[in-house]
CSV table of C-alpha atoms in Angstrom, one decimal:
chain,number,residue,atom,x,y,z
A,1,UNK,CA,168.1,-88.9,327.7
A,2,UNK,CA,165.8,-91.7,326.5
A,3,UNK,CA,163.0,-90.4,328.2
A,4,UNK,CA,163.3,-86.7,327.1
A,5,UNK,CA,163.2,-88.6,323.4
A,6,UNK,CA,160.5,-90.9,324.0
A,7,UNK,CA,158.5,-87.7,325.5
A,8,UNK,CA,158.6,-86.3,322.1
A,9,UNK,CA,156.1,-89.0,321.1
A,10,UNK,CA,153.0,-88.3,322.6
A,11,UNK,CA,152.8,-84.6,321.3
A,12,UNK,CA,153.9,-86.1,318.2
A,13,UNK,CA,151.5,-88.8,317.9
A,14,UNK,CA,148.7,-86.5,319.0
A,15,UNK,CA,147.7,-84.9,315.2
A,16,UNK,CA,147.6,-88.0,314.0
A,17,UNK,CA,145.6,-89.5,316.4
A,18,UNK,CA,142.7,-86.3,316.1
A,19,UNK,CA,142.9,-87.5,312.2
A,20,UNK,CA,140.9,-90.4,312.7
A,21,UNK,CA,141.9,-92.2,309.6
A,22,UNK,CA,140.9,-95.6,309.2
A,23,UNK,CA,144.3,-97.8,309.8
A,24,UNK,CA,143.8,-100.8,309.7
A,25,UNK,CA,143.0,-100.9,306.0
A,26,UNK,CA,146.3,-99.1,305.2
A,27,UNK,CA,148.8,-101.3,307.1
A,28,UNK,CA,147.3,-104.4,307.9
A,29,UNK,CA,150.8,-105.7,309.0
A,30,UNK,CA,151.3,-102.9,311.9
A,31,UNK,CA,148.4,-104.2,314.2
A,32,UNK,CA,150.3,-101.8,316.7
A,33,UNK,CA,149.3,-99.1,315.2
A,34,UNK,CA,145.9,-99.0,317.5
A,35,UNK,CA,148.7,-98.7,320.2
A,36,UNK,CA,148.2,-95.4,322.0
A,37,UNK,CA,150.7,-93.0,320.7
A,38,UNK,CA,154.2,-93.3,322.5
A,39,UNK,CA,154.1,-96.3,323.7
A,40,UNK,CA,156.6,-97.3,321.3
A,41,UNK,CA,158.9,-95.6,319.0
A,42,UNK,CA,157.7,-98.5,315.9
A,43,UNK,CA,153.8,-97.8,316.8
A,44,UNK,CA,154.4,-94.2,317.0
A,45,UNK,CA,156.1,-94.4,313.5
A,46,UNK,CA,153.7,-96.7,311.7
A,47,UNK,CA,150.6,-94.3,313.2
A,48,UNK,CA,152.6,-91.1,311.5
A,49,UNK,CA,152.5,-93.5,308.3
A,50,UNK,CA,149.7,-94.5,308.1
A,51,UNK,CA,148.2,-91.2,308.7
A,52,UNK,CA,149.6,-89.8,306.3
A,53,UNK,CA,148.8,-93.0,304.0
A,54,UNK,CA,145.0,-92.2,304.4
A,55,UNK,CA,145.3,-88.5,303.3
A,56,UNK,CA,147.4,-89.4,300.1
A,57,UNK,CA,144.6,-92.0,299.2
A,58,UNK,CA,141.7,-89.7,300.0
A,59,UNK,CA,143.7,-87.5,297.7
A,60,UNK,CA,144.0,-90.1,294.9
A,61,UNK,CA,139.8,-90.6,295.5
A,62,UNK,CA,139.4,-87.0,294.6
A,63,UNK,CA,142.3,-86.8,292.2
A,64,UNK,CA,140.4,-89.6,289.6
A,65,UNK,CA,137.0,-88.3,290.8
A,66,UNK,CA,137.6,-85.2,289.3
A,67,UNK,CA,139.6,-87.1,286.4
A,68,UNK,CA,136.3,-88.4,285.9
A,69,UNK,CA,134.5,-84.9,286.1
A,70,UNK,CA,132.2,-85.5,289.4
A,71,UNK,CA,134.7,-83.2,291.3
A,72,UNK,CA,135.7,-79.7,290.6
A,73,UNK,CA,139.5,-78.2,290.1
A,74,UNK,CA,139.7,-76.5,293.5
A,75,UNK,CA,139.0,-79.9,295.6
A,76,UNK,CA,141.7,-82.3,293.8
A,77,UNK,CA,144.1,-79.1,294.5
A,78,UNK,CA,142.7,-78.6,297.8
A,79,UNK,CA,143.1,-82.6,298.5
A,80,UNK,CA,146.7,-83.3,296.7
A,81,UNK,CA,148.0,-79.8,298.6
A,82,UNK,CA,146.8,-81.3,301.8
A,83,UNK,CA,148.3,-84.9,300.9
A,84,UNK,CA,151.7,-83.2,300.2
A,85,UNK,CA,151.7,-81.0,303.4
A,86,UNK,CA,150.7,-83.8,305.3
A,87,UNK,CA,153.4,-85.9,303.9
A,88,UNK,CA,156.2,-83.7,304.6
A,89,UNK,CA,155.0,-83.0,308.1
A,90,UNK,CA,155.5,-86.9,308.3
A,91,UNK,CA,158.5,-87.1,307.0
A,92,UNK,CA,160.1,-83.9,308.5
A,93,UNK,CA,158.9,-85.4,312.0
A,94,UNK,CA,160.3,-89.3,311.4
A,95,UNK,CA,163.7,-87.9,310.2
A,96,UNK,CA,164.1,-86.0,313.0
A,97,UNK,CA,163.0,-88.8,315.7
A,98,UNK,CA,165.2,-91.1,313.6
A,99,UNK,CA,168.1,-88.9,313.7
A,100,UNK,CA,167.6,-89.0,317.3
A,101,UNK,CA,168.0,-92.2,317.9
A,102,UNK,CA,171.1,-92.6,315.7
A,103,UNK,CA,172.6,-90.4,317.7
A,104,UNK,CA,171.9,-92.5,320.9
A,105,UNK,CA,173.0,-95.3,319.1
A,106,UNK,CA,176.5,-93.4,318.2
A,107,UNK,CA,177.0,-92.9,321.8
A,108,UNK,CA,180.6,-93.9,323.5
A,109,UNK,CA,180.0,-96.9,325.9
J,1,UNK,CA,141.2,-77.6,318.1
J,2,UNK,CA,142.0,-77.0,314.1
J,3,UNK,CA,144.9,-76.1,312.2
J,4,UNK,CA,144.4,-72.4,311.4
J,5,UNK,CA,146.4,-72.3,308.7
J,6,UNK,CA,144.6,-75.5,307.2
J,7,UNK,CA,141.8,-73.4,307.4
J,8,UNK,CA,143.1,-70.5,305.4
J,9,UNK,CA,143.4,-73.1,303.3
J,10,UNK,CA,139.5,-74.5,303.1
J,11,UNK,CA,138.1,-71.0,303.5
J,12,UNK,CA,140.4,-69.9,300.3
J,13,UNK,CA,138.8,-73.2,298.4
J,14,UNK,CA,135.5,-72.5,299.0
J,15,UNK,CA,136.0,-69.2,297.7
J,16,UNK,CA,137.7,-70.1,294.7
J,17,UNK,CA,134.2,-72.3,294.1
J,18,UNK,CA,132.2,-69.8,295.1
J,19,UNK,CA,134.0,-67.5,292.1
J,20,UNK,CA,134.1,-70.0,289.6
J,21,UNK,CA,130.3,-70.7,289.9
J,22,UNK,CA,130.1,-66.7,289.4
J,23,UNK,CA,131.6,-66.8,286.5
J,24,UNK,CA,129.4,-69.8,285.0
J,25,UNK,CA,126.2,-67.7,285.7
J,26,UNK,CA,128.4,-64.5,284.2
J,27,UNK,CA,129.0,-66.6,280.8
J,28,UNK,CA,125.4,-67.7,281.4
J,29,UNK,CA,124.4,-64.3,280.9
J,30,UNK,CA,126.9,-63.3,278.2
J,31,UNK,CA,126.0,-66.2,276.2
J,32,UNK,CA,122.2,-65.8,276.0
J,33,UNK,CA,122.4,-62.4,275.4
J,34,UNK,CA,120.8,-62.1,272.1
J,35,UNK,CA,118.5,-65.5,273.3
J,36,UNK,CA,114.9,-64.4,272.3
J,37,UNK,CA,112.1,-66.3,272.4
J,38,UNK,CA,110.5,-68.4,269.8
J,39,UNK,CA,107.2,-67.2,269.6
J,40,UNK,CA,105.3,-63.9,269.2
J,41,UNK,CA,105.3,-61.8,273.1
J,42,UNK,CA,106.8,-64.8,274.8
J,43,UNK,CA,110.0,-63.6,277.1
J,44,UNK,CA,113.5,-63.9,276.3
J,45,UNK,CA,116.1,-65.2,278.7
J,46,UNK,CA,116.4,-62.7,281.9
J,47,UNK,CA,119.8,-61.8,283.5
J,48,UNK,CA,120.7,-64.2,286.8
J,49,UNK,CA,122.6,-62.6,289.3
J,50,UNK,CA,124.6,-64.9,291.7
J,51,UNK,CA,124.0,-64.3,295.9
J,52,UNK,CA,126.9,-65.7,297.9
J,53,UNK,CA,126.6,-65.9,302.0
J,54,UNK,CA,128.9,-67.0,304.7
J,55,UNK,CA,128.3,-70.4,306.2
J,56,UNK,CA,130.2,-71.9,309.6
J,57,UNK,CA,132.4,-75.0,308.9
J,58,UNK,CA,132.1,-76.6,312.6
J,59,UNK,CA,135.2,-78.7,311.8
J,60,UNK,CA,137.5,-75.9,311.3
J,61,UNK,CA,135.7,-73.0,313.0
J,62,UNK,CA,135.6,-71.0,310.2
J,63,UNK,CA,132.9,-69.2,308.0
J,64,UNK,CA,133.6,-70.5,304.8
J,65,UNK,CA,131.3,-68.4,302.0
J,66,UNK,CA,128.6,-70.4,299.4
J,67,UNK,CA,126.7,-69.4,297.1
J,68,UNK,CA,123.0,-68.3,298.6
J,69,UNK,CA,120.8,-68.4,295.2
J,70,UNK,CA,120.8,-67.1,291.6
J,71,UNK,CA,118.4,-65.3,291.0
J,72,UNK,CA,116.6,-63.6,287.9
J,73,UNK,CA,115.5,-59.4,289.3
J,74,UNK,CA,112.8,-57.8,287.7
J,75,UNK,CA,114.6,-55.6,284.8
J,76,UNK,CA,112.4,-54.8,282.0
J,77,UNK,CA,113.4,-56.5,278.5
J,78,UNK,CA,114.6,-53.8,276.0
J,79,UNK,CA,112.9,-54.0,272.4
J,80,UNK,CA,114.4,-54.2,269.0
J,81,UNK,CA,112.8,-53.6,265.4
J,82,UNK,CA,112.9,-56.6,263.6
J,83,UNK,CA,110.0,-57.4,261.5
J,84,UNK,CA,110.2,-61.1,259.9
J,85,UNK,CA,111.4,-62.4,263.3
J,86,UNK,CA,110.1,-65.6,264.9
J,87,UNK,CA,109.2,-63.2,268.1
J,88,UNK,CA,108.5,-60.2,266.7
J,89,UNK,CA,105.1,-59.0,267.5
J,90,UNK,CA,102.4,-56.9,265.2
J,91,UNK,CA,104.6,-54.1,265.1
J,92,UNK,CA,107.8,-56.1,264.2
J,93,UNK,CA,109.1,-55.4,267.9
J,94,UNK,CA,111.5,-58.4,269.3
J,95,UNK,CA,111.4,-58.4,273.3
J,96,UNK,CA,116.0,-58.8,273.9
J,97,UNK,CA,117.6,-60.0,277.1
J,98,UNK,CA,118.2,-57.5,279.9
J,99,UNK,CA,121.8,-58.7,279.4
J,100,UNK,CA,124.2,-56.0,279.4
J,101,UNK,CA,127.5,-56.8,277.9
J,102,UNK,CA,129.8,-54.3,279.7
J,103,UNK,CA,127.9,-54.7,283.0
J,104,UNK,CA,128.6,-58.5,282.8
J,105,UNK,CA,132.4,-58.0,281.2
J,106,UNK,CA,132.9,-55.8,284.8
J,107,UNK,CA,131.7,-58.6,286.7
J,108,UNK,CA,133.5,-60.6,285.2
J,109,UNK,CA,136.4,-58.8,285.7
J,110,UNK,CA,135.8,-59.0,289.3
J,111,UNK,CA,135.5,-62.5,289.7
J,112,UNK,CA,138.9,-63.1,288.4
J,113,UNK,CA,140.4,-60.6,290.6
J,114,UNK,CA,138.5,-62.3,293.7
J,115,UNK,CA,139.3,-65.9,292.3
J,116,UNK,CA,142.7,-64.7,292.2
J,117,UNK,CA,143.2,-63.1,295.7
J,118,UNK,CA,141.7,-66.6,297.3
J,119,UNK,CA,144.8,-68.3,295.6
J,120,UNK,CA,146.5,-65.9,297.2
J,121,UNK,CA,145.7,-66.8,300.3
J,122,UNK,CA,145.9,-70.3,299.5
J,123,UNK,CA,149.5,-69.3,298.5
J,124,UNK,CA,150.3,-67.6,301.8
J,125,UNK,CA,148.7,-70.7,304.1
J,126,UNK,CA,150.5,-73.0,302.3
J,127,UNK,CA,153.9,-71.0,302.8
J,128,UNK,CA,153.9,-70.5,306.3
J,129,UNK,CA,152.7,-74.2,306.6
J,130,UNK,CA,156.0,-75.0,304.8
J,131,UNK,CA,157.7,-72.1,306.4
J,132,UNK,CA,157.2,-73.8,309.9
J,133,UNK,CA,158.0,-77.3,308.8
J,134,UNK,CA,161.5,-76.8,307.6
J,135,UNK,CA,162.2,-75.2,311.1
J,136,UNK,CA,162.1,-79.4,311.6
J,137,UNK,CA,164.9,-79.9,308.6
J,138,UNK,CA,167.3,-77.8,309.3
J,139,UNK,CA,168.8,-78.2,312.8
């Protein structure tokens, strides 16, 4: 049972891995977020979040950039839209994981 | 290998640029249509016309379109009677733009409805996208 959940986290951890956001910057506390995806359920999560912490401030970038006038309507849409799908692809993905492990954790002994 | 549907999405973006930078040149046009110039003979403004052409995005493997040139075609300048004016030559003839209002009124009519079909296919991408995600929230 563990494995079949723990399997999850490689094709999981894959999209954010092609990504290539910088990480380190983002969450200088999870130094296992260089960890390859899967080897742990915290690494795989941190990676997910910090992923997705990279495209929300690229978004903020273009958002006050164009604020500012130096970028046009369609790119902070473009940017914030692909912030907020990103997100909730995050999110969709760590409830679900999360839920699976609660329910491992609810099992009779 | 990328995200089709984030494609939609980028080729839909660089076609809503790609129509709002038609409809600068359009209100270019519209706005310099009674632009002469200042001195006897010397030319008035002359119509641009906006080129787009595809372009391949290697990232997503996907021609996106830009805009190729804008350009100013040969059209002859039409000529109004108006003696007294700062352009007007011997005769009192005033070389006007080759603007044509209703010409650039239907253009511009079509850049709103292409502007607007790229949202919708912004709209679409961004649907399915969601679509497929909730298949994750509800078990």
């Amino acid at each position: 049972m563990i494995d079949a959940v723990s399997s999850l986290s490689p094709s999981v951890g894959a999209p954010a891995a092609v990504g290539g956001v910088g990480t380190a910057a983002v969450r200088p506390g999870a130094a296992s977020a260089t960890v390859d995806a899967g080897a742990d359920f915290g690494a795989m999560v941190s990676q997910l979040a910090s992923h997705a912490a990279g495209v929300v401030r690229n978004a903020e970038n273009i958002s006050v950039a164009g604020i500012q006038g130096s970028a046009t309507v369609q790119q902070v849409v473009e940017a914030v839209m692909s912030a907020e799908q990103t997100l909730q692809g995050a999110v969709a993905i760590r409830d679900k994981v999360v839920a699976a492990y609660l329910e491992l954790s609810r099992m009779q002994i | 290998m990328y995200d089709p549907l984030q494609a939609t999405m980028r080729v839909g973006a660089s076609g809503l640029e790609a129509q709002s930078r038609r409809l600068r040149v359009i209100a270019e046009n519209m706005a310099n249509a009674h632009s002469t110039g200042r001195t006897p003979g010397s030319d008035p403004y002359a119509r641009r016309v906006i080129t787009f052409e595809s372009q391949l995005d290697e990232t997503a493997d996907a021609n996106l379109v830009r805009v190729a040139s804008v350009e100013q075609p040969r059209a002859s300048f039409r000529v109004e009677h108006m003696p007294g004016h700062p352009a007007a030559d011997a005769n009192g003839f005033v070389r006007m733009p080759n603007v044509d209002l209703v010409v650039e009124a239907a253009d511009m009519r079509e850049a709103n409805r292409s502007y607007e079909a790229n949202l919708q296919a912004i709209r679409q991408a961004r649907e399915m996208i969601t679509m497929t995600l909730d298949l994750l929230r509800t078990t």
